[in-house]
Every structure is written in structure tokens, then in C-alpha cells.
Coordinates of C-alpha atoms in Angstrom, one line a residue:
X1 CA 11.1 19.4 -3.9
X2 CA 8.1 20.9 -5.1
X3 CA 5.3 21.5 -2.0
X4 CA 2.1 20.0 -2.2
X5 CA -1.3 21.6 -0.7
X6 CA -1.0 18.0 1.6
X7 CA 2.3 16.3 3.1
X8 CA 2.0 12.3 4.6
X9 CA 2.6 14.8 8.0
X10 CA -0.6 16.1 7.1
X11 CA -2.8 12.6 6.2
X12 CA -0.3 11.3 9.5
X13 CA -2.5 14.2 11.8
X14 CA -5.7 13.2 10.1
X15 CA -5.3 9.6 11.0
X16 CA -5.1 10.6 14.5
X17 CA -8.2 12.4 14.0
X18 CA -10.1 9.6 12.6
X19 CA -9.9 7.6 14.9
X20 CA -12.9 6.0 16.7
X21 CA -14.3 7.7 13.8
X22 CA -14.0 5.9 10.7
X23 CA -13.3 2.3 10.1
X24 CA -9.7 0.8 9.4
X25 CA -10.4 -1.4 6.6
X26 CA -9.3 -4.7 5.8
X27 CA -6.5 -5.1 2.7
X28 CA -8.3 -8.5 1.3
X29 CA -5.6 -11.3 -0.4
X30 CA -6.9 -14.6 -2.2
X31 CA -3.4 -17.4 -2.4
X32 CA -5.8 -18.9 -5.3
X33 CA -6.2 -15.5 -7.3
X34 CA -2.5 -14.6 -6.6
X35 CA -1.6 -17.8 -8.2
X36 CA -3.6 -17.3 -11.6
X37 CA -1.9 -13.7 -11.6
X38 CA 1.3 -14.8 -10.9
X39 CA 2.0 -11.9 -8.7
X40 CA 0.7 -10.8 -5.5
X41 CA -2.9 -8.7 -5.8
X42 CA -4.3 -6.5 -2.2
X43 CA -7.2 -4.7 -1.9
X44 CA -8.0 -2.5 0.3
X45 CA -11.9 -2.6 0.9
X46 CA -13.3 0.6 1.4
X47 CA -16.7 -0.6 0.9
X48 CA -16.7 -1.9 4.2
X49 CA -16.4 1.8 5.5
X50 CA -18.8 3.6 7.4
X51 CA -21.2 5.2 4.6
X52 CA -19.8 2.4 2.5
X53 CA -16.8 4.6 1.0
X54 CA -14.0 6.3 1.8
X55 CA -15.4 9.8 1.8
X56 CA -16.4 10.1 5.1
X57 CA -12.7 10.4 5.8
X58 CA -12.4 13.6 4.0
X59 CA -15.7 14.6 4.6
X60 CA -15.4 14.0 8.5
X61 CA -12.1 15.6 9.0
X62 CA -12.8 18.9 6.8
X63 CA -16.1 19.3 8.9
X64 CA -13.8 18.7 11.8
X65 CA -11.7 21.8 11.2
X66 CA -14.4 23.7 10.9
X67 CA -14.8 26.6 13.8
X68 CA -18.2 26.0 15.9
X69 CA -19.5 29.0 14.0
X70 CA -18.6 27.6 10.7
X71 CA -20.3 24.1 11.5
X72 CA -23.3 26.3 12.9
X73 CA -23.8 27.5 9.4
X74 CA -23.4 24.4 8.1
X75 CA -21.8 22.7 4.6
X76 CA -22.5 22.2 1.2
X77 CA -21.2 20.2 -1.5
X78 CA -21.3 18.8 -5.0
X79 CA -21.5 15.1 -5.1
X80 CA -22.9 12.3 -7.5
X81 CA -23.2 10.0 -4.1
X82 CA -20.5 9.0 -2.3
X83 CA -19.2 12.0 -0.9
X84 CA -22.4 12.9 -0.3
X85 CA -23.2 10.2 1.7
X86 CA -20.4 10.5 3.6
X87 CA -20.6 14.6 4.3
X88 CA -24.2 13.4 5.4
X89 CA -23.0 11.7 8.1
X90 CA -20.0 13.8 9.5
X91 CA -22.5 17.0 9.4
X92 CA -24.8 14.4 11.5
X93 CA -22.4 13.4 14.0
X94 CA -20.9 17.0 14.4
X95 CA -24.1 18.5 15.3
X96 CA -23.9 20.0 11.8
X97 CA -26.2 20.6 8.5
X98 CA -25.4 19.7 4.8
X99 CA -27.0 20.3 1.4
X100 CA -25.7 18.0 -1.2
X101 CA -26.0 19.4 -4.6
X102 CA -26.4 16.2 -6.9
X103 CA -26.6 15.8 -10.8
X104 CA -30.6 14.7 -11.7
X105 CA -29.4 11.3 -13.3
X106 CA -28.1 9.6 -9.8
X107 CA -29.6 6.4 -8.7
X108 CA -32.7 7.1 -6.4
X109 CA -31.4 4.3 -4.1
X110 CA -28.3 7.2 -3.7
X111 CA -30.6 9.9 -3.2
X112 CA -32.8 7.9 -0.5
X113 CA -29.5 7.4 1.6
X114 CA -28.9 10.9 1.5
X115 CA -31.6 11.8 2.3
X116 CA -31.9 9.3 5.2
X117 CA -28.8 10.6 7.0
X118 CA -30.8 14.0 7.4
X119 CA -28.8 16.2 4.6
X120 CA -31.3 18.3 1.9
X121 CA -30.4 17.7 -1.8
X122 CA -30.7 20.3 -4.8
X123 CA -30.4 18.4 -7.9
X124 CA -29.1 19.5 -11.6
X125 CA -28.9 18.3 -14.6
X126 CA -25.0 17.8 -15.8
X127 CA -25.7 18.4 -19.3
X128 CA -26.8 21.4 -18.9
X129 CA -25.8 23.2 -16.2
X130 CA -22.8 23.4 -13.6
X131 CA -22.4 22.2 -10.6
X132 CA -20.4 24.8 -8.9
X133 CA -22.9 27.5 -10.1
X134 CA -25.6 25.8 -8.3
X135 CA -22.8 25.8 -5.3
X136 CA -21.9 28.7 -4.9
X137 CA -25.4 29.9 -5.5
X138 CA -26.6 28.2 -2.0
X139 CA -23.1 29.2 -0.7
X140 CA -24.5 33.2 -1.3
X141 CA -27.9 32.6 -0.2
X142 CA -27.3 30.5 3.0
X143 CA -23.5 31.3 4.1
X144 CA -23.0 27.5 4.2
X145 CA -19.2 26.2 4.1
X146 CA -18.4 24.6 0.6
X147 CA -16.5 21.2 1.8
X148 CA -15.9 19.7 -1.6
X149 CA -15.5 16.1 -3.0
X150 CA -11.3 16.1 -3.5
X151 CA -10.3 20.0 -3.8
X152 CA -9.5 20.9 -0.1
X153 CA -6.4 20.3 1.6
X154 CA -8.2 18.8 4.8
X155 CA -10.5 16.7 2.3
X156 CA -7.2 15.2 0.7
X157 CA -5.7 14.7 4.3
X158 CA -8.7 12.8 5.3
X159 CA -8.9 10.6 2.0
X160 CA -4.9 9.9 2.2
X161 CA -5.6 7.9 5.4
X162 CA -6.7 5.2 3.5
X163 CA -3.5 5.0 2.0
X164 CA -1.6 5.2 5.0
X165 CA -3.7 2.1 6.2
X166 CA -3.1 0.1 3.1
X167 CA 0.9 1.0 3.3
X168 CA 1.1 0.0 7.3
X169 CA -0.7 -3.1 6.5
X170 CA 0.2 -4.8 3.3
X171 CA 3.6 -3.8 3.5
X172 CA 6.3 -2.7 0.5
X173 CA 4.0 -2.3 -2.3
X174 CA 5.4 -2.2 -6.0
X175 CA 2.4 -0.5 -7.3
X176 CA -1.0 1.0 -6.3
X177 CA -3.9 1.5 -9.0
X178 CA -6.7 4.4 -7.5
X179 CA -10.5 4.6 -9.0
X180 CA -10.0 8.3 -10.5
X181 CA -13.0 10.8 -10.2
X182 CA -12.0 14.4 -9.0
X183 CA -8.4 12.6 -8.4
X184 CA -8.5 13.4 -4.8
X185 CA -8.1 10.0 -3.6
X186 CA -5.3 9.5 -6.2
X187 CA -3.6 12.3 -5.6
X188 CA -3.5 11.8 -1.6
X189 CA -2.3 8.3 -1.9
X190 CA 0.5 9.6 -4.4
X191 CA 1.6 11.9 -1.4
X192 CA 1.8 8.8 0.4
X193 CA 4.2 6.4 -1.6
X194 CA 6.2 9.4 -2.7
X195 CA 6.9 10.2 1.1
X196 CA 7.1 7.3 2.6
X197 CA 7.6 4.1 -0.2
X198 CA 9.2 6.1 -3.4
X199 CA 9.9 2.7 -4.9
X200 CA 5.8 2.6 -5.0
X201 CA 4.6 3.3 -8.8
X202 CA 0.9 5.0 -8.6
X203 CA -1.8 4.8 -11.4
X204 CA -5.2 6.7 -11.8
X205 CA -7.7 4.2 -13.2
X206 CA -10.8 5.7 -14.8
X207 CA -13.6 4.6 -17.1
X208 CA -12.8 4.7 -21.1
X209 CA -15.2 7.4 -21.5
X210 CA -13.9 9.2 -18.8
X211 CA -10.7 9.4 -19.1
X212 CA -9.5 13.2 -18.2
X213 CA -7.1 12.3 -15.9
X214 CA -4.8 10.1 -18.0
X215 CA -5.1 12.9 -21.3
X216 CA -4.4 15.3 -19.3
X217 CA -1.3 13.6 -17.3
X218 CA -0.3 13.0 -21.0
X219 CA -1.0 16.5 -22.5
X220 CA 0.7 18.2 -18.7
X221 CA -2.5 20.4 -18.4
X222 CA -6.1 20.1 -17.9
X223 CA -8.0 18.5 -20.5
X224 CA -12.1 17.8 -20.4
X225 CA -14.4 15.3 -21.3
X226 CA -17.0 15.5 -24.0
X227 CA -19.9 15.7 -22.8
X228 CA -23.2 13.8 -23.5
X229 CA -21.4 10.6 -22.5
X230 CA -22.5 7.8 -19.8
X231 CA -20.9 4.8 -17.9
X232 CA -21.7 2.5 -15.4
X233 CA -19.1 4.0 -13.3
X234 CA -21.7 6.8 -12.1
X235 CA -19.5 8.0 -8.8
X236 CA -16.5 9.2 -11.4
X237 CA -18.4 10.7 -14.0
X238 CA -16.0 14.2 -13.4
X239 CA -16.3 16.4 -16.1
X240 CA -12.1 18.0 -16.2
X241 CA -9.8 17.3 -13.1
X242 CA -9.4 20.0 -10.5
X243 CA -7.0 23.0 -10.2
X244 CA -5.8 21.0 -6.6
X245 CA -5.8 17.4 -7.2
X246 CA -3.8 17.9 -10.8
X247 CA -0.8 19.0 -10.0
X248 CA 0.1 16.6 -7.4
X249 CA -0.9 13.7 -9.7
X250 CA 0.7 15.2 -12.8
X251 CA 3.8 15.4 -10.7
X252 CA 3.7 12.4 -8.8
X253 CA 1.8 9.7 -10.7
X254 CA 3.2 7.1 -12.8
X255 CA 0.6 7.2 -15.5
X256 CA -3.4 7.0 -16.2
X257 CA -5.0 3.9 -17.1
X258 CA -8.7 3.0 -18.2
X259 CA -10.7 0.1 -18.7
X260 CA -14.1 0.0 -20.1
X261 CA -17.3 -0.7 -18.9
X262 CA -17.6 -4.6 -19.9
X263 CA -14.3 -4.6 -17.9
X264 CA -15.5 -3.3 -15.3
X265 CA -18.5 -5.7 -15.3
X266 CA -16.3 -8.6 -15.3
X267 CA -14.1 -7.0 -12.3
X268 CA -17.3 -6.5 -10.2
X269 CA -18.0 -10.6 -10.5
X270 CA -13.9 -11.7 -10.1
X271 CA -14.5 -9.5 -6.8
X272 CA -17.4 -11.1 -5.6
X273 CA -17.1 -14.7 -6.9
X274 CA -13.1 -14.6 -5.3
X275 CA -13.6 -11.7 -2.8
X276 CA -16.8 -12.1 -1.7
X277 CA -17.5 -8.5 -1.9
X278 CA -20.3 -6.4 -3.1
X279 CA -18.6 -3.3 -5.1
X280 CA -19.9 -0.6 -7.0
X281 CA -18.5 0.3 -10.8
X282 CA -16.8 3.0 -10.3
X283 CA -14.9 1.3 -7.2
X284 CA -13.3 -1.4 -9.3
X285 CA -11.9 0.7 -12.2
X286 CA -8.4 0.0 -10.8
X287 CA -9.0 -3.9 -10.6
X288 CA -10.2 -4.1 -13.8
X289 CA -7.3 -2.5 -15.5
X290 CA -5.3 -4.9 -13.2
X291 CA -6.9 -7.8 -14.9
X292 CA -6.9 -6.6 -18.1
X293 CA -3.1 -6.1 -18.3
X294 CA -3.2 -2.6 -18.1
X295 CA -0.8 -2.7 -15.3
X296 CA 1.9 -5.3 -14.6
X297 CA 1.6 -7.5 -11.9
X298 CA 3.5 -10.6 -12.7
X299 CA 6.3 -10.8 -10.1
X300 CA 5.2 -8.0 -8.4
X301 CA 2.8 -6.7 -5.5
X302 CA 0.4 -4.6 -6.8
X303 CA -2.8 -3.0 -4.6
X304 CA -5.8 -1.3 -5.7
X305 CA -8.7 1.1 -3.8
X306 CA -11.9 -0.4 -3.8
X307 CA -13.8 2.9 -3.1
X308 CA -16.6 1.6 -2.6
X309 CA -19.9 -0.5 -1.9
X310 CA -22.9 2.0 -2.4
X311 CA -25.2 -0.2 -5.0
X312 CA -28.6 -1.2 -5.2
X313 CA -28.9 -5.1 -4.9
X314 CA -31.1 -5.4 -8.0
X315 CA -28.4 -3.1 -9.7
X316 CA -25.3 -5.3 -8.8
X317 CA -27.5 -8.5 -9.7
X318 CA -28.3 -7.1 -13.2
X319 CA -24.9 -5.7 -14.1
X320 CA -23.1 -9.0 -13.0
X321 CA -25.7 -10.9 -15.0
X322 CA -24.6 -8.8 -17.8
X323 CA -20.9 -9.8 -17.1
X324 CA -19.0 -11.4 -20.0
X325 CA -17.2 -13.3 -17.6
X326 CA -18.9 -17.1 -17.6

């Protein structure tokens, strides 16, 4: 059996880690939505996290195993919001620092939260220039520990605990569809079905535009995305996936599915008109390829991540105005 930079022993310790630390979310089920479906749909809200995403798992329990001296110095990290949010608020409750390198095009209402928490931000423009330049940049001039969005082992122990939870509380799952940014996520809760439900299928769901994850599961090496493109979906706008998360999904995912940004639209107003749930684009990837067929459910039990809550209320108002769903 090939070894993976994280085992479920691994996410297992971090859970123990976590807790008092980070919420155990609820895995939400509507009877009425099951029956329209025909099958059995979970989700596990995330958005009701601390920070309003699962980050601050990863985030929390990287900064954790940091030495004293290492938190002393003090973290930095790339991030489009969510992780940064949530590496804002371990570095504040560990007595810590963060800088939070950000792409220019963020929300402001992102920025503002950041900023909020007590972490500085350097911004960049994603067109133009690379993110882990501007990283390791501050890394050389400050000495500040890099704790990034997915590619750390301790990050993808921290994030798999989310997929623990969902496993000890829904029960036998027959599939599990993950929102797909840098794939950490993803590929943590692919450690988890593979170790301890290997009956569980598990699918990366990204936006249409964004789709390196499922071209490069299909080409078996890393493939990027063009750039000059936008979506809604602002938190998983990854340019190519990562030298760590990759090769555990390639090897242990079932496939890559997208769905576009109308979809997604439409899967932000099923959630809140059956759900009553406030969700942000990128969080609801997997539930709209769910409802768009892109993954069977008829019969079956299927569960999906929703990653997250971080949206402006004028934002969420104006994209499910814009909804196609009437």
C-alpha cells in the first residue's frame, strides 16, 4: 500500500487536538429533499465553524506543532480568504503572529475579517505575479513559518477531521463530493474513506473554469489552468494542484467533477430555501454537481463538504437573486 504524507492515525491525533478548539459541525438531512432525490443527501456544514470554514482546523493544528520559538516568529501564508481567516485566528489564540499574503481581487468584506482577527495582509495581483514568490519573500525577510492552505502534512491532518466527523456521524456513506481548491480537503477526506469505509467513492468538485484537479486526475500528472479566468467560486480559484495533495487524490479519488457557475447559483438557493443555510460559492461546488447529476445519488447515500459560510450579505442576496432557480 502506497504511504501517504497523512494516515486516518494521523487526522485520529488531530481530532484529539481539536478539541475544545474547533466546532464539531452538524451533518444537516431534509426527509423532503431526500425524497425529490430519491436517495439519501448529508451535508456536513462547515460554515457553522469557528471562522466560518474548515480551515481553522488545519490552520490551528499546524500552528499547534509549532515549537514556542517557531510560534514566536510567527506564520505566513497564501490565502484567497478562508484559510486566512482561519490561520488569523489560531496565530491569535496561540499567542502567535500571521501575515496572510492575499491575491488583490478578494472581496474587501474578506480582507476586513482578516484584518479584524489581528493578522497583516500583503496583497498581489494573480495575473501577474506568484504567490509563493511573494511568500517566501516575507519568509527571507522576517524568518516567519510558512503554514500553507493544503500542502503540509499537519494542515491535511487538521482538515481530515472534518471527515472523520461526517463518517462517525452520518454513518456508511456510498459517496462523498469535496469543494476542490488546493485539494487538501479532498485529499484528507480520501485518506479517510480509504482507511476506514473503502466501500466510500470520493469526488473533487470544482468550478468549470477551474477545473485542474479533474484534467489532471485524467491526464495522471499536474495540469494548470489558463489564466485570465474568473468565477464566483473565489475561495478555489487555485491556479495547478500541489506536489502534496495530488498524489493522494490521484491515487485515491474516484474521479473530478465540475459544475458551472449558474449551478452553483442555483445550489446556493436549494441550500438556503431547504437548508436554511447561508453558503458561499465555492462551498457548494459539490452540491451542485449533486443536483445536477454529476454524481449518482438515486438509491444511494451520498454527502458533500459545505466549506464554508464567509460571504457578504449583499453578495449572497445579489447572487441568489441571479439564480435561475424560480
Amino acid at each position: 500500500m502506497t504511504k501517504h504524507p497523512v494516515s486516518l492515525d494521523d487526522i485520529r491525533s488531530a481530532g484529539r487536538s481539536l478539541e475544545g478548539v474547533v466546532h464539531r459541525t452538524p451533518v444537516l438531512e431534509n426527509l423532503d429533499v431526500n425524497a425529490m432525490l430519491g436517495g439519501r443527501l448529508l451535508l456536513k456544514a462547515e460554515n457553522f465553524q469557528r471562522t466560518g470554514a474548515f480551515k481553522i482546523r488545519g490552520a490551528y493544528y499546524r500552528m499547534l506543532q509549532m515549537t514556542p520559538a517557531e510560534r514566536a516568529r510567527g506564520a505566513v501564508t497564501y490565502s484567497s480568504g478562508n484559510h486566512a481567516l482561519g490561520l488569523a485566528l489560531a496565530a491569535q489564540v496561540l499567542g502567535s503572529s500571521a501575515i496572510i499574503v492575499m491575491p488583490s481581487d478578494v472581496p474587501e468584506a474578506k480582507m476586513h475579517a482578516v484584518r479584524a482577527l489581528g493578522a497583516a495582509i500583503v496583497t498581489f495581483k494573480r495575473d501577474h505575479e506568484d504567490s509563493s514568490d511573494v511568500v517566501a519573500r516575507i519568509q527571507a525577510e522576517t524568518g516567519r513559518i510558512e503554514v500553507p492552505p493544503s500542502a503540509h502534512p499537519q494542515v491535511l491532518a487538521g482538515a481530515g477531521t472534518a471527515a472523520l466527523e461526517l463518517l462517525e456521524d452520518a454513518g456508511p456513506l456510498d459517496t462523498v463530493v469535496v469543494p476542490c481548491g488546493g485539494g487538501g480537503l479532498t485529499a484528507a477526506t480520501a485518506v479517510v474513506m480509504a482507511q476506514a469505509s473503502s466501500q466510500t467513492r470520493v469526488y473533487a468538485a470544482e468550478p468549470a473554469l477551474f477545473d485542474d484537479t479533474r484534467r489532471s486526475l485524467e491526464a495522471g500528472e499536474r495540469i494548470a489552468n489558463p489564466k485570465g479566468q474568473r468565477t464566483i467560486c473565489d475561495a478555489i480559484m487555485t491556479p495547478v494542484p500541489n506536489t502534496v495533495t495530488f498524489p493522494i487524490n490521484h491515487a485515491l479519488l474516484t474521479g473530478g467533477v465540475v459544475a458551472s457557475d449558474d449551478e452553483v447559483r442555483d445550489a446556493m438557493r436549494f441550500a438556503f430555501e431547504h437548508f436554511k443555510i447561508v453558503t458561499e460559492p465555492g462551498a457548494v461546488v459539490g452540491l451542485a454537481a449533486i443536483l445536477n447529476g454529476r454524481v449518482a445519488i438515486a438509491g444511494r447515500t451520498v454527502a458533500t463538504m459545505i466549506t464554508g459560510g464567509n460571504i457578504a450579505p449583499a453578495r449572497f442576496a445579489a447572487l441568489l437573486e441571479a439564480s435561475h432557480d424560480t
